[in-house]
mmCIF file of C-alpha atoms in Angstrom:
data_model
loop_
_atom_site.group_PDB
_atom_site.id
_atom_site.type_symbol
_atom_site.label_atom_id
_atom_site.label_comp_id
_atom_site.label_asym_id
_atom_site.label_seq_id
_atom_site.Cartn_x
_atom_site.Cartn_y
_atom_site.Cartn_z
ATOM 1 C CA MET A 1 -53.684 -39.536 -7.928
ATOM 2 C CA VAL A 2 -55.899 -40.702 -10.460
ATOM 3 C CA LYS A 3 -59.069 -39.210 -9.218
ATOM 4 C CA LYS A 4 -56.986 -35.721 -9.252
ATOM 5 C CA THR A 5 -56.379 -36.034 -12.686
ATOM 6 C CA LEU A 6 -59.889 -36.937 -13.629
ATOM 7 C CA LEU A 7 -61.255 -33.995 -11.578
ATOM 8 C CA GLY A 8 -58.715 -31.885 -13.477
ATOM 9 C CA VAL A 9 -59.851 -32.863 -16.786
ATOM 10 C CA GLY A 10 -63.228 -32.331 -16.224
ATOM 11 C CA VAL A 11 -62.685 -28.960 -14.782
ATOM 12 C CA LEU A 12 -61.140 -27.984 -18.005
ATOM 13 C CA LEU A 13 -63.976 -29.382 -19.744
ATOM 14 C CA VAL A 14 -66.604 -27.035 -17.865
ATOM 15 C CA ALA A 15 -64.290 -24.535 -18.229
ATOM 16 C CA GLY A 16 -64.242 -24.970 -21.716
ATOM 17 C CA ALA A 17 -67.374 -25.335 -22.157
ATOM 18 C CA VAL A 18 -68.451 -22.316 -20.508
ATOM 19 C CA VAL A 19 -65.660 -19.993 -22.426
ATOM 20 C CA PHE A 20 -66.616 -21.375 -25.743
ATOM 21 C CA GLY A 21 -70.213 -23.056 -25.665
ATOM 22 C CA THR A 22 -71.129 -24.990 -28.444
ATOM 23 C CA ASP A 23 -68.076 -24.359 -30.491
ATOM 24 C CA MET A 24 -65.610 -26.053 -28.085
ATOM 25 C CA LEU A 25 -65.423 -28.896 -29.806
ATOM 26 C CA SER A 26 -64.914 -27.138 -33.293
ATOM 27 C CA TYR A 27 -62.340 -25.104 -31.865
ATOM 28 C CA ALA A 28 -60.296 -28.247 -30.151
ATOM 29 C CA GLY A 29 -60.630 -29.734 -33.426
ATOM 30 C CA THR A 30 -58.842 -26.700 -34.946
ATOM 31 C CA ALA A 31 -56.161 -26.652 -32.410
ATOM 32 C CA CYS A 32 -55.518 -30.110 -32.790
ATOM 33 C CA SER A 33 -55.175 -29.732 -36.529
ATOM 34 C CA ASN A 34 -52.808 -26.625 -36.424
ATOM 35 C CA ILE A 35 -50.593 -28.449 -33.899
ATOM 36 C CA GLN A 36 -50.644 -31.307 -36.452
ATOM 37 C CA GLU A 37 -49.575 -28.949 -39.223
ATOM 38 C CA ALA A 38 -46.606 -27.581 -37.374
ATOM 39 C CA VAL A 39 -45.357 -30.721 -36.271
ATOM 40 C CA LYS A 40 -45.203 -31.970 -39.874
ATOM 41 C CA SER A 41 -43.900 -29.065 -40.982
ATOM 42 C CA GLU A 42 -40.720 -29.311 -38.508
ATOM 43 C CA ILE A 43 -40.424 -33.025 -39.835
ATOM 44 C CA THR A 44 -36.846 -33.036 -42.240
ATOM 45 C CA PRO A 45 -37.470 -35.419 -45.218
ATOM 46 C CA GLU A 46 -33.969 -37.322 -43.487
ATOM 47 C CA PHE A 47 -35.897 -37.748 -40.985
ATOM 48 C CA GLU A 48 -38.961 -39.313 -43.232
ATOM 49 C CA LEU A 49 -37.029 -41.126 -45.536
ATOM 50 C CA SER A 50 -35.823 -43.198 -42.205
ATOM 51 C CA ARG A 51 -38.983 -43.555 -40.938
ATOM 52 C CA ILE A 52 -40.035 -44.847 -44.479
ATOM 53 C CA ASN A 53 -37.140 -47.687 -44.190
ATOM 54 C CA ASN A 54 -38.578 -48.380 -40.366
ATOM 55 C CA GLU A 55 -41.736 -49.223 -41.916
ATOM 56 C CA ILE A 56 -40.237 -51.551 -44.933
ATOM 57 C CA ASP A 57 -38.283 -53.149 -42.405
ATOM 58 C CA LYS A 58 -41.328 -53.873 -40.180
ATOM 59 C CA LEU A 59 -42.619 -55.619 -43.211
ATOM 60 C CA MET A 60 -40.098 -58.776 -42.681
ATOM 61 C CA PRO A 61 -41.928 -60.348 -39.804
ATOM 62 C CA GLU A 62 -45.128 -60.663 -41.935
ATOM 63 C CA ILE A 63 -43.205 -62.000 -45.002
ATOM 64 C CA ARG A 64 -41.639 -64.425 -43.386
ATOM 65 C CA GLN A 65 -44.220 -65.677 -41.581
ATOM 66 C CA HIS A 66 -46.042 -66.181 -45.123
ATOM 67 C CA MET A 67 -42.849 -67.774 -46.187
ATOM 68 C CA ALA A 68 -43.281 -70.472 -43.409
ATOM 69 C CA VAL A 69 -46.579 -70.880 -44.335
ATOM 70 C CA VAL A 70 -45.905 -71.771 -48.177
ATOM 71 C CA ALA A 71 -42.533 -73.809 -47.359
ATOM 72 C CA GLU A 72 -44.883 -75.846 -44.557
ATOM 73 C CA GLN A 73 -47.620 -76.404 -47.660
ATOM 74 C CA THR A 74 -45.211 -77.302 -49.845
ATOM 75 C CA VAL A 75 -43.835 -79.891 -48.108
ATOM 76 C CA ASP A 76 -47.354 -81.167 -47.069
ATOM 77 C CA VAL A 77 -48.324 -81.179 -51.165
ATOM 78 C CA LYS A 78 -44.884 -83.555 -51.741
ATOM 79 C CA ASP A 79 -45.845 -85.829 -48.884
ATOM 80 C CA LEU A 80 -49.425 -86.315 -50.046
ATOM 81 C CA GLU A 81 -48.374 -86.742 -53.567
ATOM 82 C CA LYS A 82 -45.596 -89.252 -52.266
ATOM 83 C CA GLY A 83 -48.501 -90.925 -50.024
ATOM 84 C CA ILE A 84 -50.838 -90.838 -53.268
ATOM 85 C CA ALA A 85 -48.584 -92.732 -55.222
ATOM 86 C CA GLU A 86 -47.618 -95.488 -53.098
ATOM 87 C CA ARG A 87 -51.463 -96.315 -52.508
ATOM 88 C CA GLN A 88 -51.595 -96.192 -55.991
ATOM 89 C CA ALA A 89 -49.206 -98.725 -56.733
ATOM 90 C CA LYS A 90 -50.787 -100.890 -53.915
ATOM 91 C CA LEU A 91 -54.044 -100.758 -55.338
ATOM 92 C CA ASP A 92 -52.550 -101.720 -58.851
ATOM 93 C CA THR A 93 -51.189 -104.974 -57.379
ATOM 94 C CA GLN A 94 -54.634 -105.299 -55.537
ATOM 95 C CA LYS A 95 -56.188 -105.041 -59.218
ATOM 96 C CA ASP A 96 -54.134 -107.634 -60.965
ATOM 97 C CA ALA A 97 -54.723 -110.181 -58.066
ATOM 98 C CA ILE A 98 -58.682 -109.627 -58.485
ATOM 99 C CA LEU A 99 -58.238 -110.055 -61.916
ATOM 100 C CA ALA A 100 -56.249 -112.839 -61.564
ATOM 101 C CA LEU A 101 -58.715 -115.017 -59.316
ATOM 102 C CA ARG A 102 -61.584 -113.652 -61.642
ATOM 103 C CA SER A 103 -60.180 -115.344 -64.398
ATOM 104 C CA ASP A 104 -59.876 -118.726 -62.401
ATOM 105 C CA LEU A 105 -63.242 -118.319 -61.744
ATOM 106 C CA GLU A 106 -64.533 -118.159 -65.161
ATOM 107 C CA THR A 107 -63.310 -122.059 -65.566
ATOM 108 C CA ASP A 108 -65.297 -125.065 -64.075
ATOM 109 C CA ALA A 109 -62.696 -126.109 -61.577
ATOM 110 C CA ASP A 110 -64.345 -127.081 -58.256
ATOM 111 C CA SER A 111 -60.749 -126.278 -56.432
ATOM 112 C CA PHE A 112 -57.879 -123.863 -56.977
ATOM 113 C CA THR A 113 -54.477 -124.527 -55.695
ATOM 114 C CA TYR A 114 -52.204 -121.115 -54.663
ATOM 115 C CA ARG A 115 -49.009 -121.851 -53.363
ATOM 116 C CA ALA A 116 -49.414 -125.312 -52.489
ATOM 117 C CA VAL A 117 -52.641 -124.685 -50.671
ATOM 118 C CA SER A 118 -55.842 -126.029 -52.058
ATOM 119 C CA TYR A 119 -58.831 -123.589 -52.194
ATOM 120 C CA SER A 120 -62.804 -124.797 -52.829
ATOM 121 C CA ARG A 121 -64.484 -122.326 -55.148
ATOM 122 C CA GLY A 122 -66.596 -121.200 -52.695
ATOM 123 C CA GLU A 123 -63.301 -120.012 -50.623
ATOM 124 C CA VAL A 124 -61.995 -118.451 -53.562
ATOM 125 C CA LYS A 125 -65.473 -116.632 -54.353
ATOM 126 C CA THR A 126 -65.630 -114.993 -50.694
ATOM 127 C CA ASP A 127 -61.929 -114.073 -50.951
ATOM 128 C CA LEU A 128 -62.360 -112.214 -54.484
ATOM 129 C CA SER A 129 -65.317 -110.396 -52.327
ATOM 130 C CA ARG A 130 -63.399 -109.056 -49.628
ATOM 131 C CA ARG A 131 -60.469 -108.161 -51.990
ATOM 132 C CA PHE A 132 -62.741 -106.384 -54.100
ATOM 133 C CA ASP A 133 -64.545 -104.754 -51.321
ATOM 134 C CA ALA A 134 -61.314 -103.516 -50.159
ATOM 135 C CA PHE A 135 -60.018 -102.232 -53.187
ATOM 136 C CA ARG A 136 -63.345 -100.007 -53.706
ATOM 137 C CA THR A 137 -62.715 -98.555 -50.311
ATOM 138 C CA GLY A 138 -59.343 -97.839 -51.176
ATOM 139 C CA GLU A 139 -60.471 -96.427 -54.336
ATOM 140 C CA GLU A 140 -62.686 -94.084 -53.147
ATOM 141 C CA ALA A 141 -60.297 -93.043 -50.410
ATOM 142 C CA LEU A 142 -57.524 -92.372 -53.101
ATOM 143 C CA LYS A 143 -60.253 -90.175 -54.949
ATOM 144 C CA ARG A 144 -60.793 -87.920 -52.109
ATOM 145 C CA ASP A 145 -57.224 -87.809 -51.082
ATOM 146 C CA ARG A 146 -56.830 -86.448 -55.240
ATOM 147 C CA LYS A 147 -59.335 -83.830 -54.767
ATOM 148 C CA ILE A 148 -57.294 -82.708 -51.058
ATOM 149 C CA LEU A 149 -54.102 -82.783 -53.207
ATOM 150 C CA GLU A 150 -55.687 -80.608 -55.761
ATOM 151 C CA SER A 151 -57.346 -78.379 -53.107
ATOM 152 C CA GLN A 152 -54.081 -77.775 -51.411
ATOM 153 C CA ARG A 153 -51.784 -77.158 -54.794
ATOM 154 C CA GLN A 154 -54.669 -74.373 -55.520
ATOM 155 C CA ILE A 155 -54.202 -72.917 -52.049
ATOM 156 C CA LEU A 156 -50.482 -73.297 -52.219
ATOM 157 C CA ASP A 157 -50.078 -71.769 -55.453
ATOM 158 C CA ALA A 158 -52.175 -68.664 -54.483
ATOM 159 C CA ASN A 159 -50.102 -68.235 -51.363
ATOM 160 C CA GLN A 160 -46.648 -68.505 -53.531
ATOM 161 C CA LYS A 161 -48.684 -65.856 -55.708
ATOM 162 C CA LYS A 162 -49.243 -63.842 -52.631
ATOM 163 C CA LEU A 163 -45.933 -64.166 -51.287
ATOM 164 C CA ASP A 164 -44.276 -63.156 -54.681
ATOM 165 C CA SER A 165 -46.223 -60.288 -54.638
ATOM 166 C CA MET A 166 -45.227 -59.333 -51.179
ATOM 167 C CA LEU A 167 -41.760 -59.478 -52.465
ATOM 168 C CA GLY A 168 -41.785 -57.963 -55.435
ATOM 169 C CA ARG A 169 -43.807 -54.877 -53.779
ATOM 170 C CA LYS A 170 -41.070 -54.601 -50.773
ATOM 171 C CA GLU A 171 -38.274 -54.674 -53.390
ATOM 172 C CA GLU A 172 -40.131 -51.673 -55.263
ATOM 173 C CA LEU A 173 -40.442 -49.800 -52.248
ATOM 174 C CA ALA A 174 -36.685 -50.074 -51.493
ATOM 175 C CA VAL A 175 -35.819 -49.091 -55.098
ATOM 176 C CA LYS A 176 -38.148 -46.138 -54.654
ATOM 177 C CA VAL A 177 -36.596 -45.462 -51.341
ATOM 178 C CA VAL A 178 -32.932 -45.222 -53.185
ATOM 179 C CA GLN A 179 -34.475 -43.687 -55.761
ATOM 180 C CA LEU A 180 -35.691 -40.831 -53.341
ATOM 181 C CA GLU A 181 -32.278 -40.632 -51.358
ATOM 182 C CA ALA A 182 -30.488 -39.775 -54.202
ATOM 183 C CA ARG A 183 -32.801 -37.288 -55.399
ATOM 184 C CA LEU A 184 -32.691 -35.801 -51.691
ATOM 185 C CA LYS A 185 -28.558 -35.623 -52.233
ATOM 186 C CA THR A 186 -28.898 -33.802 -55.554
ATOM 187 C CA ILE A 187 -31.422 -31.025 -54.263
ATOM 188 C CA GLN A 188 -28.612 -30.867 -51.125
ATOM 189 C CA ALA A 189 -25.849 -30.492 -53.356
ATOM 190 C CA THR A 190 -27.778 -27.895 -55.303
ATOM 191 C CA GLU A 191 -28.758 -25.830 -52.359
ATOM 192 C CA ALA A 192 -25.044 -26.075 -50.821
ATOM 193 C CA VAL A 193 -23.892 -24.590 -53.823
ATOM 194 C CA ASN A 194 -26.807 -22.001 -54.212
ATOM 195 C CA ALA A 195 -25.799 -21.342 -50.379
ATOM 196 C CA ILE A 196 -22.352 -19.943 -50.864
ATOM 197 C CA GLU A 197 -22.179 -16.271 -51.419
ATOM 198 C CA VAL A 198 -19.432 -14.991 -53.446
ATOM 199 C CA ASP A 199 -17.796 -11.419 -51.989
ATOM 200 C CA ASP A 200 -16.896 -9.555 -55.175
ATOM 201 C CA THR A 201 -15.809 -6.743 -52.866
ATOM 202 C CA LYS A 202 -12.459 -7.611 -53.094
ATOM 203 C CA LEU A 203 -12.542 -8.545 -56.668
ATOM 204 C CA SER A 204 -14.035 -5.260 -57.689
ATOM 205 C CA HIS A 205 -11.026 -3.414 -55.526
ATOM 206 C CA VAL A 206 -8.355 -5.419 -57.011
ATOM 207 C CA GLU A 207 -9.865 -4.085 -60.957
ATOM 208 C CA SER A 208 -10.085 -0.646 -59.434
ATOM 209 C CA MET A 209 -6.513 -0.746 -58.494
ATOM 210 C CA ILE A 210 -5.614 -1.946 -62.427
ATOM 211 C CA SER A 211 -7.637 0.726 -63.920
ATOM 212 C CA ASP A 212 -5.933 3.292 -61.403
ATOM 213 C CA LEU A 213 -2.624 2.031 -62.634
ATOM 214 C CA ASN A 214 -3.327 2.313 -66.336
ATOM 215 C CA HIS A 215 -4.462 5.811 -65.962
ATOM 216 C CA GLU A 216 -1.587 6.754 -63.965
ATOM 217 C CA LEU A 217 0.910 5.332 -66.914
ATOM 218 C CA ASP A 218 -1.202 7.156 -69.726
ATOM 219 C CA VAL A 219 -0.737 10.100 -68.194
ATOM 220 C CA ARG A 220 3.243 9.522 -67.723
ATOM 221 C CA GLU A 221 3.770 8.328 -71.428
ATOM 222 C CA SER A 222 1.680 11.635 -72.475
ATOM 223 C CA MET A 223 3.616 13.576 -70.095
ATOM 224 C CA LEU A 224 6.992 12.124 -72.105
ATOM 225 C CA GLU A 225 5.457 12.770 -75.312
ATOM 226 C CA THR A 226 4.964 16.783 -74.578
ATOM 227 C CA GLU A 227 8.456 17.372 -72.838
ATOM 228 C CA GLY A 228 9.530 15.779 -76.352
ATOM 229 C CA SER A 229 7.906 18.442 -78.364
ATOM 230 C CA VAL A 230 9.225 20.993 -76.093
ATOM 231 C CA LEU A 231 12.858 20.144 -75.871
ATOM 232 C CA GLY A 232 12.597 20.871 -80.297
ATOM 233 C CA HIS A 233 12.871 17.020 -81.091
ATOM 234 C CA ILE A 234 12.755 16.337 -84.895
ATOM 235 C CA PRO A 235 9.007 15.108 -85.398
ATOM 236 C CA VAL A 236 9.686 12.087 -87.443
ATOM 237 C CA GLU A 237 6.758 10.900 -87.393
ATOM 238 C CA GLU A 238 4.802 13.834 -89.063
ATOM 239 C CA SER A 239 5.237 14.248 -92.596
ATOM 240 C CA HIS A 240 6.742 17.728 -93.937
ATOM 241 C CA ILE A 241 4.280 19.704 -95.742
ATOM 242 C CA ASP A 242 5.494 22.448 -97.732
ATOM 243 C CA VAL A 243 2.862 25.109 -97.988
ATOM 244 C CA GLU A 244 4.929 28.266 -99.128
ATOM 245 C CA GLY A 245 4.197 27.876 -102.647
ATOM 246 C CA ASP A 246 0.476 27.512 -101.827
ATOM 247 C CA VAL A 247 0.330 30.946 -99.665
ATOM 248 C CA VAL A 248 2.374 32.935 -103.073
ATOM 249 C CA ASN A 249 -0.181 31.629 -105.421
ATOM 250 C CA GLU A 250 -3.396 32.578 -103.241
ATOM 251 C CA ILE A 251 -1.695 36.012 -102.285
ATOM 252 C CA ASP A 252 -1.527 36.566 -106.150
ATOM 253 C CA GLN A 253 -5.161 35.442 -106.649
ATOM 254 C CA HIS A 254 -6.806 37.334 -104.168
ATOM 255 C CA PHE A 255 -4.665 40.838 -105.144
ATOM 256 C CA GLY A 256 -4.977 40.185 -108.856
ATOM 257 C CA LEU A 257 -1.320 40.066 -109.134
ATOM 258 C CA ASN A 258 0.257 38.398 -112.264
ATOM 259 C CA PRO A 259 3.486 37.156 -111.221
ATOM 260 C CA GLU A 260 6.010 37.916 -114.206
ATOM 261 C CA PRO A 261 7.471 34.783 -115.961
ATOM 262 C CA VAL A 262 10.830 33.664 -114.494
ATOM 263 C CA VAL A 263 13.440 33.754 -117.973
ATOM 264 C CA ALA A 264 16.166 31.153 -117.918
ATOM 265 C CA GLU A 265 19.593 32.433 -118.174
ATOM 266 C CA ASN A 266 21.638 31.226 -121.122
#
C-alpha cells in the first residue's frame, strides 16, 4: 500500500514537472497560498474567539509547572535559612568555649579542672587547637551555605517575577478576550437591527386610504354648500353691499346729467 502511494506521488510529481516545468514549485506555492486564504475567509469570529480561549487554557499547564518550581524553591530557601541559623547558633556556642579555654591558658596554671576533671595545660592546648580547627571548618562551610542561600534567593526572585509576569499577561489576555466578545456582540446586535427590512407598502396603502377619504368628505361638503345656494338660503355669511346709489352717480357723471336737488316739503 505504501509503495503504491509513493508511486502515485512520484507520478504526480513527474506529470507536474512535465506540464509546468521549472514553474511547478511556484504554481504549487501559489495554490497553497490561495487555499489558506480561502480557509481563513471562512473562519467566523466566534470560532476564532473559541480558538483563542483554547490557546489561553493551554497556557495553564506551563504556568502550573512554573508555580510548582517556585513553590519548591521557596521551601528549599526556607530550609536552608533554618539550617544556617541553627549552625550559626552552634558556632556561637563553640566560639564561647574557645574563648573560655583561651582565657584559662593566659594564666600561669599548669592544670585546669572542668566538671570535676583535671586537665594538664598541654591537654587544654590540644583540645583548644582541635576546637578551633573545627570552628574554622564550620565557619567556612557556613560561608559557603550563605553564598548558596543568596544564589537561591536570586533564582527564586527571578522565577517569582517570571511567574507573576506570566499570570499578569494571562489575565490581560483574558480581559482582552472579554472585550472582544463584548465588541462582537455589539456588532452582531447592530447587524441584526440593520438586517431588518421595513416594508412600508401597507403603511403607504393606509395613508392613501386616509387621503382618499378626506378627498371624498371634501367633495360632499362642497356639494352641501352648493345645494344651500341653489335652494335660496339667505347668505348670512356674506355682508350686504348697497350698490344702487353708486351706479346712479356713475351714470349721471358719464352722461353729464345734473340731478335736481330734492326740496324738502314743509
